[in-house]
Short mmCIF file of N, CA and C in Angstrom, two decimals:
data_model
loop_
_atom_site.label_atom_id
_atom_site.label_comp_id
_atom_site.label_asym_id
_atom_site.label_seq_id
_atom_site.Cartn_x
_atom_site.Cartn_y
_atom_site.Cartn_z
N VAL I 20 31.21 12.41 113.57
CA VAL I 20 30.27 12.43 114.69
C VAL I 20 29.66 10.99 114.55
N GLN I 21 29.60 10.53 115.81
CA GLN I 21 28.96 9.12 115.93
C GLN I 21 27.89 9.17 117.04
N LEU I 22 26.80 8.41 116.75
CA LEU I 22 25.72 8.28 117.72
C LEU I 22 25.51 6.84 117.95
N GLN I 23 25.41 6.36 119.13
CA GLN I 23 25.31 4.89 119.50
C GLN I 23 24.09 4.82 120.41
N ALA I 24 23.08 4.26 119.80
CA ALA I 24 21.76 4.11 120.62
C ALA I 24 21.75 2.71 121.25
N SER I 25 21.14 2.65 122.39
CA SER I 25 21.07 1.38 123.14
C SER I 25 19.84 1.43 124.00
N GLY I 26 19.44 0.25 124.60
CA GLY I 26 18.40 0.14 125.57
C GLY I 26 17.14 -0.38 125.12
N GLY I 27 17.05 -0.77 123.75
CA GLY I 27 15.75 -1.26 123.40
C GLY I 27 15.63 -2.75 123.90
N GLY I 28 14.46 -3.32 123.59
CA GLY I 28 14.25 -4.67 123.93
C GLY I 28 12.69 -5.06 123.92
N LEU I 29 12.39 -6.14 124.55
CA LEU I 29 11.05 -6.69 124.47
C LEU I 29 10.43 -6.40 125.79
N VAL I 30 9.23 -5.80 125.87
CA VAL I 30 8.60 -5.49 127.04
C VAL I 30 7.08 -5.70 126.82
N GLN I 31 6.33 -5.98 128.03
CA GLN I 31 4.89 -6.20 127.95
C GLN I 31 4.23 -4.82 127.96
N THR I 32 2.95 -4.87 127.49
CA THR I 32 2.12 -3.62 127.57
C THR I 32 2.10 -3.07 128.99
N GLY I 33 2.39 -1.77 129.14
CA GLY I 33 2.38 -1.14 130.36
C GLY I 33 3.82 -1.03 131.03
N GLY I 34 4.75 -1.65 130.36
CA GLY I 34 6.16 -1.77 130.84
C GLY I 34 6.88 -0.41 130.59
N SER I 35 8.13 -0.44 130.97
CA SER I 35 8.93 0.69 130.81
C SER I 35 10.42 0.33 130.17
N LEU I 36 11.01 1.19 129.39
CA LEU I 36 12.30 1.02 128.88
C LEU I 36 12.93 2.48 128.91
N ARG I 37 14.24 2.45 129.01
CA ARG I 37 14.99 3.69 128.85
C ARG I 37 15.94 3.46 127.73
N LEU I 38 15.85 4.30 126.74
CA LEU I 38 16.81 4.35 125.63
C LEU I 38 17.93 5.32 125.92
N SER I 39 19.19 5.09 125.63
CA SER I 39 20.26 5.96 125.64
C SER I 39 20.87 6.22 124.27
N CYS I 40 21.52 7.32 124.13
CA CYS I 40 22.22 7.58 122.84
C CYS I 40 23.36 8.30 123.23
N ALA I 41 24.56 7.75 122.98
CA ALA I 41 25.84 8.34 123.29
C ALA I 41 26.43 9.04 122.09
N VAL I 42 26.84 10.27 122.29
CA VAL I 42 27.31 11.00 121.03
C VAL I 42 28.85 11.32 121.19
N SER I 43 29.54 11.16 120.16
CA SER I 43 30.96 11.41 120.14
C SER I 43 31.31 12.11 118.92
N GLY I 44 32.39 12.96 119.00
CA GLY I 44 32.96 13.73 117.83
C GLY I 44 32.43 15.06 117.72
N ARG I 45 31.71 15.58 118.71
CA ARG I 45 31.29 16.97 118.64
C ARG I 45 31.06 17.45 120.03
N THR I 46 30.94 18.76 120.27
CA THR I 46 30.53 19.35 121.55
C THR I 46 29.16 19.15 121.73
N PHE I 47 28.76 18.08 122.51
CA PHE I 47 27.41 17.57 122.64
C PHE I 47 26.50 18.69 123.19
N SER I 48 26.94 19.42 124.16
CA SER I 48 26.07 20.32 124.86
C SER I 48 25.57 21.52 123.96
N ARG I 49 26.07 21.70 122.74
CA ARG I 49 25.70 22.81 121.92
C ARG I 49 24.48 22.56 121.02
N TYR I 50 24.17 21.26 120.96
CA TYR I 50 23.25 20.78 119.92
C TYR I 50 21.96 20.13 120.43
N GLY I 51 20.94 20.39 119.75
CA GLY I 51 19.63 19.70 120.06
C GLY I 51 19.77 18.25 119.63
N MET I 52 18.90 17.43 120.26
CA MET I 52 18.84 16.04 120.06
C MET I 52 17.40 15.57 119.80
N GLY I 53 17.18 14.62 119.03
CA GLY I 53 15.83 14.15 118.88
C GLY I 53 15.83 12.61 118.83
N TRP I 54 14.55 12.11 119.05
CA TRP I 54 14.31 10.69 118.83
C TRP I 54 13.22 10.49 117.86
N PHE I 55 13.47 9.62 117.00
CA PHE I 55 12.38 9.23 115.91
C PHE I 55 12.25 7.69 116.02
N ARG I 56 11.14 7.25 115.42
CA ARG I 56 10.91 5.79 115.25
C ARG I 56 10.26 5.47 113.93
N GLN I 57 10.58 4.29 113.59
CA GLN I 57 9.93 3.68 112.37
C GLN I 57 9.39 2.26 112.65
N ALA I 58 8.07 2.14 112.45
CA ALA I 58 7.47 0.85 112.61
C ALA I 58 7.46 0.19 111.18
N PRO I 59 7.35 -1.14 111.26
CA PRO I 59 7.38 -1.86 109.92
C PRO I 59 6.27 -1.44 108.98
N GLY I 60 6.72 -1.08 107.82
CA GLY I 60 5.79 -0.67 106.71
C GLY I 60 5.30 0.85 106.86
N GLN I 61 5.87 1.51 107.76
CA GLN I 61 5.47 2.83 108.01
C GLN I 61 6.62 3.78 107.85
N GLU I 62 6.38 5.08 107.62
CA GLU I 62 7.42 6.12 107.48
C GLU I 62 7.96 6.43 108.85
N ARG I 63 9.23 6.83 108.80
CA ARG I 63 9.78 7.36 110.20
C ARG I 63 9.05 8.59 110.70
N GLU I 64 8.80 8.56 111.92
CA GLU I 64 8.09 9.63 112.70
C GLU I 64 8.96 10.19 113.70
N PHE I 65 8.68 11.47 114.03
CA PHE I 65 9.30 12.13 115.22
C PHE I 65 8.59 11.80 116.33
N VAL I 66 9.47 11.66 117.54
CA VAL I 66 8.89 11.24 118.82
C VAL I 66 9.10 12.33 119.84
N ALA I 67 10.38 12.77 120.06
CA ALA I 67 10.62 13.83 121.02
C ALA I 67 11.94 14.42 120.71
N ALA I 68 12.08 15.66 121.17
CA ALA I 68 13.33 16.36 120.96
C ALA I 68 13.58 17.25 122.21
N ILE I 69 14.88 17.65 122.39
CA ILE I 69 15.33 18.44 123.44
C ILE I 69 16.53 19.38 122.78
N ASN I 70 16.37 20.63 123.05
CA ASN I 70 17.29 21.54 122.48
C ASN I 70 18.45 21.73 123.44
N TRP I 71 19.55 22.47 123.09
CA TRP I 71 20.76 22.62 123.88
C TRP I 71 20.43 23.01 125.36
N SER I 72 19.47 23.87 125.50
CA SER I 72 19.23 24.40 126.81
C SER I 72 18.10 23.64 127.64
N GLY I 73 17.56 22.62 127.07
CA GLY I 73 16.73 21.71 127.79
C GLY I 73 15.24 21.88 127.37
N THR I 74 14.83 22.67 126.43
CA THR I 74 13.48 22.73 125.89
C THR I 74 13.03 21.59 125.20
N THR I 75 11.96 20.99 125.65
CA THR I 75 11.56 19.72 125.06
C THR I 75 10.29 19.86 124.20
N TYR I 76 10.05 18.78 123.37
CA TYR I 76 8.91 18.85 122.53
C TYR I 76 8.58 17.36 122.16
N TYR I 77 7.28 17.05 122.25
CA TYR I 77 6.82 15.65 122.09
C TYR I 77 5.67 15.58 121.12
N ILE I 78 5.60 14.42 120.53
CA ILE I 78 4.25 14.24 119.83
C ILE I 78 3.18 13.87 120.73
N ASP I 79 2.01 14.18 120.30
CA ASP I 79 0.84 13.92 121.29
C ASP I 79 0.74 12.45 121.86
N ALA I 80 1.12 11.56 120.82
CA ALA I 80 0.85 10.11 121.19
C ALA I 80 1.80 9.61 122.40
N VAL I 81 2.83 10.47 122.71
CA VAL I 81 3.70 9.98 123.83
C VAL I 81 3.77 10.99 125.00
N LYS I 82 3.07 12.09 124.90
CA LYS I 82 2.99 13.02 126.01
C LYS I 82 2.47 12.34 127.18
N GLY I 83 3.15 12.62 128.31
CA GLY I 83 2.75 12.05 129.63
C GLY I 83 3.32 10.63 129.80
N ARG I 84 3.86 10.02 128.86
CA ARG I 84 4.39 8.65 128.96
C ARG I 84 5.85 8.64 128.65
N PHE I 85 6.48 9.42 127.77
CA PHE I 85 7.77 9.48 127.43
C PHE I 85 8.47 10.66 128.00
N THR I 86 9.69 10.65 128.39
CA THR I 86 10.48 11.79 128.74
C THR I 86 11.74 11.82 128.17
N ILE I 87 12.04 12.80 127.52
CA ILE I 87 13.46 13.00 126.86
C ILE I 87 14.31 13.89 127.79
N SER I 88 15.59 13.51 127.92
CA SER I 88 16.41 14.22 128.86
C SER I 88 17.82 14.09 128.34
N ARG I 89 18.77 15.00 128.83
CA ARG I 89 20.15 14.95 128.33
C ARG I 89 21.16 15.05 129.61
N ASP I 90 22.21 14.43 129.43
CA ASP I 90 23.29 14.53 130.43
C ASP I 90 24.54 15.07 129.68
N ASN I 91 24.81 16.35 129.70
CA ASN I 91 25.95 16.87 128.96
C ASN I 91 27.22 16.45 129.41
N ALA I 92 27.35 16.03 130.76
CA ALA I 92 28.61 15.53 131.23
C ALA I 92 28.98 14.20 130.62
N LYS I 93 27.90 13.38 130.23
CA LYS I 93 28.04 12.09 129.69
C LYS I 93 27.82 12.04 128.16
N ASN I 94 27.61 13.22 127.59
CA ASN I 94 27.33 13.31 126.21
C ASN I 94 26.34 12.28 125.73
N THR I 95 25.23 12.25 126.51
CA THR I 95 24.23 11.31 126.28
C THR I 95 22.77 11.86 126.38
N VAL I 96 21.91 11.40 125.43
CA VAL I 96 20.45 11.75 125.55
C VAL I 96 19.70 10.57 125.91
N TYR I 97 18.72 10.68 126.61
CA TYR I 97 17.81 9.46 127.00
C TYR I 97 16.36 9.65 126.52
N LEU I 98 15.72 8.61 126.51
CA LEU I 98 14.25 8.59 126.30
C LEU I 98 13.74 7.63 127.24
N GLN I 99 13.09 8.05 128.39
CA GLN I 99 12.42 7.29 129.31
C GLN I 99 11.01 6.95 128.76
N MET I 100 10.70 5.72 128.57
CA MET I 100 9.42 5.33 127.97
C MET I 100 8.62 4.52 129.05
N ASN I 101 7.45 5.05 129.48
CA ASN I 101 6.69 4.38 130.46
C ASN I 101 5.34 4.03 129.85
N SER I 102 4.56 3.18 130.52
CA SER I 102 3.24 2.81 130.06
C SER I 102 3.19 2.44 128.55
N LEU I 103 4.11 1.67 128.14
CA LEU I 103 4.31 1.32 126.85
C LEU I 103 3.11 0.57 126.18
N LYS I 104 2.85 0.84 124.86
CA LYS I 104 1.70 0.23 124.23
C LYS I 104 2.22 -0.55 123.02
N PRO I 105 1.49 -1.41 122.55
CA PRO I 105 1.92 -2.21 121.41
C PRO I 105 2.20 -1.27 120.19
N GLU I 106 1.43 -0.17 120.05
CA GLU I 106 1.69 0.74 118.94
C GLU I 106 3.05 1.58 119.14
N ASP I 107 3.66 1.40 120.16
CA ASP I 107 5.00 2.00 120.29
C ASP I 107 6.19 1.15 119.73
N THR I 108 5.78 -0.09 119.31
CA THR I 108 6.66 -1.04 118.65
C THR I 108 7.34 -0.34 117.37
N ALA I 109 8.65 -0.26 117.37
CA ALA I 109 9.35 0.39 116.29
C ALA I 109 10.85 0.22 116.58
N ILE I 110 11.52 0.60 115.44
CA ILE I 110 12.98 0.86 115.60
C ILE I 110 13.19 2.33 116.02
N TYR I 111 13.75 2.63 117.07
CA TYR I 111 13.97 3.99 117.59
C TYR I 111 15.41 4.47 117.17
N TYR I 112 15.44 5.72 116.62
CA TYR I 112 16.64 6.26 116.14
C TYR I 112 16.92 7.63 116.90
N CYS I 113 18.15 7.86 117.34
CA CYS I 113 18.43 9.18 117.85
C CYS I 113 19.12 9.89 116.79
N ALA I 114 19.10 11.28 116.95
CA ALA I 114 19.62 12.13 116.01
C ALA I 114 20.13 13.41 116.48
N SER I 115 21.06 14.06 115.98
CA SER I 115 21.64 15.30 116.54
C SER I 115 21.60 16.30 115.39
N GLU I 116 21.10 17.55 115.91
CA GLU I 116 20.93 18.62 115.02
C GLU I 116 22.15 19.12 114.33
N GLY I 117 22.09 19.74 113.11
CA GLY I 117 23.28 20.13 112.38
C GLY I 117 23.80 21.44 112.90
N LEU I 118 22.96 22.33 113.46
CA LEU I 118 23.30 23.67 113.77
C LEU I 118 23.37 23.83 115.31
N PRO I 119 24.22 24.48 115.90
CA PRO I 119 24.28 24.66 117.35
C PRO I 119 23.32 25.68 117.91
N PHE I 120 22.97 25.63 119.09
CA PHE I 120 22.32 26.71 119.91
C PHE I 120 21.08 27.15 119.23
N ARG I 121 20.24 26.16 118.66
CA ARG I 121 18.89 26.53 118.12
C ARG I 121 18.01 26.84 119.35
N SER I 122 17.12 27.82 119.22
CA SER I 122 16.29 28.36 120.37
C SER I 122 15.11 27.30 120.60
N ASP I 123 14.71 26.49 119.59
CA ASP I 123 13.66 25.58 119.82
C ASP I 123 14.07 24.14 119.68
N SER I 124 13.30 23.32 120.06
CA SER I 124 13.44 21.83 119.80
C SER I 124 12.55 21.46 118.70
N SER I 125 13.02 20.68 117.70
CA SER I 125 12.37 20.48 116.42
C SER I 125 12.01 19.02 116.15
N SER I 126 10.78 18.95 115.38
CA SER I 126 10.42 17.68 114.87
C SER I 126 10.78 17.48 113.50
N GLN I 127 11.53 18.41 112.83
CA GLN I 127 11.74 18.37 111.39
C GLN I 127 13.11 17.54 111.18
N SER I 128 12.95 16.44 110.53
CA SER I 128 14.08 15.56 110.31
C SER I 128 15.32 16.27 109.57
N ARG I 129 14.97 17.28 108.71
CA ARG I 129 16.06 17.77 107.96
C ARG I 129 16.96 18.67 108.86
N ARG I 130 16.49 19.00 109.98
CA ARG I 130 17.43 19.75 110.97
C ARG I 130 18.54 18.84 111.55
N TYR I 131 18.25 17.59 111.44
CA TYR I 131 19.19 16.57 112.07
C TYR I 131 20.18 16.01 111.10
N PHE I 132 21.38 16.23 111.30
CA PHE I 132 22.45 15.90 110.28
C PHE I 132 23.00 14.52 110.56
N TYR I 133 22.99 14.16 111.95
CA TYR I 133 23.69 12.89 112.26
C TYR I 133 22.68 11.91 112.97
N TRP I 134 22.83 10.61 112.55
CA TRP I 134 21.75 9.70 113.06
C TRP I 134 22.49 8.45 113.56
N GLY I 135 21.81 7.90 114.60
CA GLY I 135 22.30 6.65 115.27
C GLY I 135 21.86 5.47 114.36
N GLN I 136 22.23 4.31 114.86
CA GLN I 136 21.96 3.08 114.09
C GLN I 136 20.63 2.52 114.37
N GLY I 137 19.90 2.93 115.43
CA GLY I 137 18.55 2.35 115.76
C GLY I 137 18.63 1.29 116.72
N THR I 138 17.54 1.30 117.62
CA THR I 138 17.42 0.24 118.58
C THR I 138 16.07 -0.25 118.57
N GLN I 139 15.83 -1.58 118.47
CA GLN I 139 14.45 -2.07 118.43
C GLN I 139 13.70 -2.16 119.80
N VAL I 140 12.49 -1.65 119.73
CA VAL I 140 11.56 -1.66 120.81
C VAL I 140 10.37 -2.47 120.48
N THR I 141 10.09 -3.55 121.24
CA THR I 141 8.92 -4.34 120.87
C THR I 141 8.05 -4.45 122.18
N VAL I 142 6.82 -4.05 121.96
CA VAL I 142 5.84 -4.09 123.12
C VAL I 142 4.80 -5.17 122.78
N SER I 143 4.71 -6.20 123.67
CA SER I 143 3.83 -7.28 123.43
C SER I 143 2.57 -6.98 124.14
N SER I 144 1.55 -7.44 123.51
CA SER I 144 0.16 -7.16 124.13
C SER I 144 -0.29 -8.35 125.09
#
């Protein structure tokens, strides 16, 4: 299983970016997906998740600004990030759950067996 994240970059405060994560090597539509991030000197934190049927879950810090979505035909999950703030600066990682058809979407990193390489998002003030 391989996950390839892309779409990061440098953006000013208030700007937008859309991250993509293409998955290969498994039946994408059966598995929940998540986005995590890690800022310099900090632990990795959960950002957003979507289960196989489209149920989503966000941390409070990004609710109303970020939207996670999936396109099963393209085996890709997206993270649309609007109204970006300097505190959103981090390396963003996509991840795929280990078990299929989970009823909820999860923030627990231990449920995610496969991880992408990360894409840098930098928000300037």
